[in-house]
Amino acid sequence: MHATRTALARWLMNRVVPAVFPRVNPLILRVLQSPLHPLLSWYVAVVRFEGKRTGRSYDVPFAYHRVDERTVECLTNRRSIWWRNLRGGTQSSLLFKGRWMPAHAESSVDFTAVVGAMHRRDWPRRLIMNVPPTDGVVVSVTVDA
């Protein structure tokens, strides 16, 4: 059963997600910025940052886990490339519970950080993000004081 679930999760992450997310993300962003944001903001936040090479602004919705009052984190697959702009930390903005806030975002591929983030996630999010720790990336976004 575990092997089947893992194979299904990998198929979803490698085939379905790359095809669907670019079409769905703008819709999710519109909902999160509208008065309807409570429909999704219990589970999804958006980080806005500038690309390191292009300087272009990116808005990336992600399923978050709240670490503390000021920090949220997400797990993503190394195959997605958006997290590379956050290596070493960068100033960003966080759309959280319907409000944009200045923040600091940083990504980490450290194995122990990924495993720790996986253990902090609750069951439904763990099932959705069933990526081996060696293929995972942790993105932490901390709201500025």
Short mmCIF file of C-alpha atoms in Angstrom, two decimals:
data_model
loop_
_atom_site.label_atom_id
_atom_site.label_comp_id
_atom_site.label_asym_id
_atom_site.label_seq_id
_atom_site.Cartn_x
_atom_site.Cartn_y
_atom_site.Cartn_z
CA MET A 1 0.00 0.00 0.00
CA HIS A 2 2.81 2.42 0.91
CA ALA A 3 4.59 1.76 -2.40
CA THR A 4 1.38 2.44 -4.32
CA ARG A 5 0.74 5.68 -2.42
CA THR A 6 4.33 6.79 -2.97
CA ALA A 7 4.14 5.98 -6.69
CA LEU A 8 0.86 7.89 -6.98
CA ALA A 9 2.32 10.89 -5.15
CA ARG A 10 5.39 10.93 -7.39
CA TRP A 11 3.22 10.70 -10.50
CA LEU A 12 1.10 13.61 -9.26
CA MET A 13 4.15 15.74 -8.43
CA ASN A 14 6.02 14.96 -11.66
CA ARG A 15 3.19 14.95 -14.21
CA VAL A 16 0.00 16.57 -12.95
CA VAL A 17 1.31 19.43 -10.81
CA PRO A 18 3.59 20.98 -13.46
CA ALA A 19 0.72 20.93 -15.95
CA VAL A 20 -2.01 22.24 -13.62
CA PHE A 21 -0.36 24.75 -11.27
CA PRO A 22 0.54 27.43 -13.85
CA ARG A 23 -3.14 27.59 -14.80
CA VAL A 24 -4.52 27.43 -11.25
CA ASN A 25 -2.07 29.76 -9.44
CA PRO A 26 -3.50 33.04 -10.87
CA LEU A 27 -6.98 31.98 -9.77
CA ILE A 28 -5.74 31.10 -6.28
CA LEU A 29 -3.98 34.46 -6.05
CA ARG A 30 -7.18 36.32 -7.00
CA VAL A 31 -9.20 34.45 -4.36
CA LEU A 32 -6.56 35.06 -1.66
CA GLN A 33 -6.59 38.81 -2.40
CA SER A 34 -10.38 39.04 -2.37
CA PRO A 35 -12.93 39.07 0.48
CA LEU A 36 -13.31 35.33 -0.24
CA HIS A 37 -9.80 34.63 1.07
CA PRO A 38 -11.03 32.59 4.11
CA LEU A 39 -11.91 29.80 1.65
CA LEU A 40 -8.21 29.17 1.05
CA SER A 41 -6.16 31.20 3.53
CA TRP A 42 -6.44 28.55 6.26
CA TYR A 43 -4.15 26.41 4.06
CA VAL A 44 -2.53 28.57 1.37
CA ALA A 45 -0.29 31.65 1.55
CA VAL A 46 1.58 33.53 -1.19
CA VAL A 47 5.18 34.68 -1.21
CA ARG A 48 6.21 37.53 -3.54
CA PHE A 49 9.87 37.94 -4.40
CA GLU A 50 12.12 39.19 -7.17
CA GLY A 51 14.06 36.83 -9.39
CA LYS A 52 17.81 37.05 -8.74
CA ARG A 53 18.77 37.12 -12.42
CA THR A 54 15.76 38.73 -14.08
CA GLY A 55 14.52 41.08 -11.37
CA ARG A 56 11.01 39.99 -12.31
CA SER A 57 8.42 39.80 -9.53
CA TYR A 58 7.01 36.32 -8.78
CA ASP A 59 3.92 35.44 -6.73
CA VAL A 60 4.00 31.81 -5.61
CA PRO A 61 1.09 30.27 -3.69
CA PHE A 62 2.08 27.47 -1.34
CA ALA A 63 0.47 25.18 1.23
CA TYR A 64 1.93 26.35 4.52
CA HIS A 65 2.52 25.08 8.00
CA ARG A 66 2.67 27.68 10.75
CA VAL A 67 5.87 27.34 12.78
CA ASP A 68 5.24 30.20 15.20
CA GLU A 69 3.49 33.59 15.30
CA ARG A 70 5.77 35.13 12.67
CA THR A 71 6.97 32.18 10.57
CA VAL A 72 5.34 29.88 8.06
CA GLU A 73 7.07 27.18 6.07
CA CYS A 74 6.35 24.99 3.11
CA LEU A 75 7.84 21.88 1.60
CA THR A 76 8.41 21.69 -2.10
CA ASN A 77 10.14 19.39 -4.52
CA ARG A 78 13.62 20.21 -5.80
CA ARG A 79 12.32 19.86 -9.35
CA SER A 80 10.31 23.03 -8.98
CA ILE A 81 12.67 25.93 -9.52
CA TRP A 82 11.03 28.88 -7.75
CA TRP A 83 12.76 28.19 -4.42
CA ARG A 84 16.20 28.77 -5.96
CA ASN A 85 15.59 32.53 -5.90
CA LEU A 86 15.29 32.32 -2.11
CA ARG A 87 18.65 30.63 -1.43
CA GLY A 88 20.66 32.64 1.05
CA GLY A 89 17.55 34.59 2.05
CA THR A 90 15.86 37.54 0.39
CA GLN A 91 13.40 40.30 1.17
CA SER A 92 9.91 39.36 0.12
CA SER A 93 6.24 39.92 0.86
CA LEU A 94 3.83 37.41 2.33
CA LEU A 95 0.11 37.31 1.60
CA PHE A 96 -1.24 35.70 4.75
CA LYS A 97 -4.87 35.72 5.90
CA GLY A 98 -5.78 38.34 3.29
CA ARG A 99 -2.98 40.84 4.08
CA TRP A 100 0.34 41.56 2.40
CA MET A 101 3.18 41.86 4.93
CA PRO A 102 6.90 42.53 4.48
CA ALA A 103 8.87 39.37 5.15
CA HIS A 104 12.16 37.53 4.77
CA ALA A 105 12.13 34.26 2.80
CA GLU A 106 14.81 31.60 2.75
CA SER A 107 15.07 28.12 1.25
CA SER A 108 17.07 25.18 2.56
CA VAL A 109 17.91 21.80 1.08
CA ASP A 110 19.51 20.62 4.33
CA PHE A 111 18.38 17.03 4.98
CA THR A 112 17.74 17.53 8.70
CA ALA A 113 15.73 20.72 8.04
CA VAL A 114 13.58 18.90 5.48
CA VAL A 115 12.99 15.93 7.80
CA GLY A 116 12.12 18.27 10.68
CA ALA A 117 9.64 20.17 8.48
CA MET A 118 8.07 16.90 7.36
CA HIS A 119 7.52 15.82 10.96
CA ARG A 120 5.95 19.16 11.88
CA ARG A 121 3.30 18.88 9.18
CA ASP A 122 -0.10 17.42 10.01
CA TRP A 123 -1.43 14.29 8.33
CA PRO A 124 -3.31 15.73 5.29
CA ARG A 125 -0.40 17.93 4.25
CA ARG A 126 2.05 15.07 4.77
CA LEU A 127 -0.04 12.87 2.48
CA ILE A 128 -0.15 15.52 -0.25
CA MET A 129 3.57 16.31 -0.06
CA ASN A 130 4.87 12.75 -0.07
CA VAL A 131 8.36 13.55 -1.33
CA PRO A 132 11.45 11.75 -0.04
CA PRO A 133 13.57 14.02 2.20
CA THR A 134 16.42 13.81 -0.30
CA ASP A 135 14.17 15.48 -2.93
CA GLY A 136 12.63 18.07 -0.61
CA VAL A 137 13.23 21.75 0.02
CA VAL A 138 12.04 23.78 3.00
CA VAL A 139 11.04 27.38 2.37
CA SER A 140 10.65 29.50 5.53
CA VAL A 141 9.00 32.90 5.38
CA THR A 142 9.27 35.12 8.45
CA VAL A 143 7.21 38.29 8.75
CA ASP A 144 9.27 41.39 9.61
CA ALA A 145 8.64 42.79 13.08
#
